[in-house]
Every structure is written in structure tokens, then in C-alpha cells.
Amino acid sequence: GENVEQHPSTLSVQEGDSAVIKCTYSDSASNYFPWYKQELGKGPQLIIDIRSNVGEKKDQRIAVTLNKTAKHFSLHITETQPEDSAVYFCAARTNAGKSTFGDGTTLTVKP
Amino acid sequence: DAGITQSPRHKVTETGTPVTLRCHQTENHRYMYWYRQDPGHGLRLIHYSYGVKDTDKGEVSDGYSVSRSKTEDFLLTLESATSSQTSVYFCAISDDLGYTFGSGTRLTVV
């Protein structure tokens, strides 16, 4: 089955700096790569996603890049703000409909 | 989250007792999932469903069963709860794109 590895497990940045979280996947059949943000006491929430036919996607301060050949994808957050502090999960999904998640990255943005 | 609710939100139960968690959706989405979240393990898939009466096992299905008799409801049952099943349980729904998660059920088995 699919295996997704996520790094780093914790990340601390100064407000205004950029943050990058990286994931690798094992199943070349995976074709959909979402990112979720989980705030304390809540369920994960989809923040951005990318399909395998696209190399990069941006939404304001958030961007995701995908390298299909190397089987890795990354989340980039620019101009970080304290409200970006949360746990972030990457995931990989095939047409079978189920996603495999990374173990999560705890991002702390220091004011 | 809008369109998906989990009940109960919190539960404490004794070892050996049966427990059922409920996930209800109003989105008419085909896919429904149960995940558990534990420190250091992220989100792990327990069971999932492609439709009414169509379910399959995930990576950590031992000790759990599910049922989906209606599109809107997906039930997770612990037949005989153990302390290792203390966790936060999340239900998710999907229309073949990203997931929408419920708010979670915190289950403690004592």
C-alpha cells in the first residue's frame, strides 16, 4: 500500500518568515495530493490540493509543488502569521478513493 | 463542520464494553471514512465505505466493525473496548476530492 513520509515533525519560524513542509509518497498510482490544517480541538481542514497533472498551485500565501518523478510534494507558506500555527498533514490518494496521511508537522509561528 | 456531525463528542467507557460512534452527513457524499488519531501516528484509516452496505478495511481495522445502512450514516463499533483503543476518532466524507472531517470523538477506555 501507499506510504507517506512527512518532514519535519516540528517547525518553528518567526512571524513573517516562510515555512516549508515536505512529503514523499511511494505509490506511483497516487494522483491527488491534499494538505490539511488542524487547529487544536478541531478536525483537519483542507487548505490546498494538487493533482498529478499539475506541478504547482498557489492560493494567496500558500503554495504546493509536486515532483512526480521524485514522488515528493511540498507545502510553502509565505509571510507566516501567528494564526498559521497548527498541525499540518499531507496526504496522497489514488483513484481507489482513500487517502494515506503523513504523520503531521506542528508549525509554531512566533510573534 | 458543516454537513458532517459526530456523536458523541466525548465518551468514557470501561474495558470490555461495546461502544458505537456515529457519523452523520447531509452532503449525500458517496465516500465515508473512520480514522483514529494518536500522538506520533498521525491519522490512520480504520474502515471506509464506498456506499450503502459497501465497506472495506483500513490499516488498523482489528477490533473495529462498521455499518452503513443509509447514505448519511456511518457507524463505528468497538465490540469489546480495550485501553489501546483510547484515541480521538475522526469521521470524514468525500465526493472523490478532498475530505471534510467531523469534529472528532474523544474516546477513553478505562
PDB file of N, CA and C in Angstrom, chain B residues 15 36 38 44 62 64 78 81-87 89 109:
ATOM      1  N   THR B  15     -13.275  -1.058  29.988  1.00  0.00           N
ATOM      2  CA  THR B  15     -12.721  -2.158  29.191  1.00  0.00           C
ATOM      3  C   THR B  15     -13.730  -3.288  29.083  1.00  0.00           C
ATOM      4  N   ARG B  36      -8.468   7.103  13.163  1.00  0.00           N
ATOM      5  CA  ARG B  36      -8.098   7.393  14.538  1.00  0.00           C
ATOM      6  C   ARG B  36      -6.819   8.214  14.538  1.00  0.00           C
ATOM      7  N   ASP B  38      -3.628   9.412  16.901  1.00  0.00           N
ATOM      8  CA  ASP B  38      -2.843   9.188  18.108  1.00  0.00           C
ATOM      9  C   ASP B  38      -1.523   9.928  17.981  1.00  0.00           C
ATOM     10  N   ARG B  44      -4.777   7.420  11.018  1.00  0.00           N
ATOM     11  CA  ARG B  44      -4.725   6.061  10.485  1.00  0.00           C
ATOM     12  C   ARG B  44      -6.135   5.573  10.164  1.00  0.00           C
ATOM     13  N   ASP B  62      -8.447  -4.071  13.115  1.00  0.00           N
ATOM     14  CA  ASP B  62      -8.662  -5.097  14.131  1.00  0.00           C
ATOM     15  C   ASP B  62      -9.374  -4.514  15.348  1.00  0.00           C
ATOM     16  N   TYR B  64     -12.468  -3.440  15.367  1.00  0.00           N
ATOM     17  CA  TYR B  64     -13.499  -2.497  14.937  1.00  0.00           C
ATOM     18  C   TYR B  64     -14.382  -3.104  13.850  1.00  0.00           C
ATOM     19  N   LEU B  78     -16.892  -0.636  18.444  1.00  0.00           N
ATOM     20  CA  LEU B  78     -15.861  -1.375  19.150  1.00  0.00           C
ATOM     21  C   LEU B  78     -16.607  -2.463  19.916  1.00  0.00           C
ATOM     22  N   ALA B  81     -14.292  -2.937  24.010  1.00  0.00           N
ATOM     23  CA  ALA B  81     -13.276  -1.887  24.059  1.00  0.00           C
ATOM     24  C   ALA B  81     -12.052  -2.284  24.889  1.00  0.00           C
ATOM     25  N   THR B  82     -10.889  -1.885  24.393  1.00  0.00           N
ATOM     26  CA  THR B  82      -9.631  -2.106  25.110  1.00  0.00           C
ATOM     27  C   THR B  82      -8.935  -0.772  25.314  1.00  0.00           C
ATOM     28  N   SER B  83      -7.996  -0.736  26.244  1.00  0.00           N
ATOM     29  CA  SER B  83      -7.301   0.523  26.544  1.00  0.00           C
ATOM     30  C   SER B  83      -6.531   1.047  25.334  1.00  0.00           C
ATOM     31  N   SER B  84      -6.094   0.148  24.447  1.00  0.00           N
ATOM     32  CA  SER B  84      -5.352   0.570  23.252  1.00  0.00           C
ATOM     33  C   SER B  84      -6.248   1.297  22.260  1.00  0.00           C
ATOM     34  N   GLN B  85      -7.548   1.256  22.473  1.00  0.00           N
ATOM     35  CA  GLN B  85      -8.477   1.960  21.598  1.00  0.00           C
ATOM     36  C   GLN B  85      -8.825   3.359  22.121  1.00  0.00           C
ATOM     37  N   THR B  86      -8.194   3.747  23.217  1.00  0.00           N
ATOM     38  CA  THR B  86      -8.295   5.135  23.662  1.00  0.00           C
ATOM     39  C   THR B  86      -7.653   6.009  22.589  1.00  0.00           C
ATOM     40  N   SER B  87      -8.415   6.945  22.068  1.00  0.00           N
ATOM     41  CA  SER B  87      -7.941   7.723  20.930  1.00  0.00           C
ATOM     42  C   SER B  87      -8.955   8.816  20.605  1.00  0.00           C
ATOM     43  N   TYR B  89     -11.230   9.870  17.471  1.00  0.00           N
ATOM     44  CA  TYR B  89     -11.747   9.264  16.244  1.00  0.00           C
ATOM     45  C   TYR B  89     -12.368  10.342  15.367  1.00  0.00           C
ATOM     46  N   VAL B 109     -10.914   4.666  27.202  1.00  0.00           N
ATOM     47  CA  VAL B 109     -11.277   3.339  27.706  1.00  0.00           C
ATOM     48  C   VAL B 109     -10.499   3.107  28.998  1.00  0.00           C
TER      49      VAL B 109
END
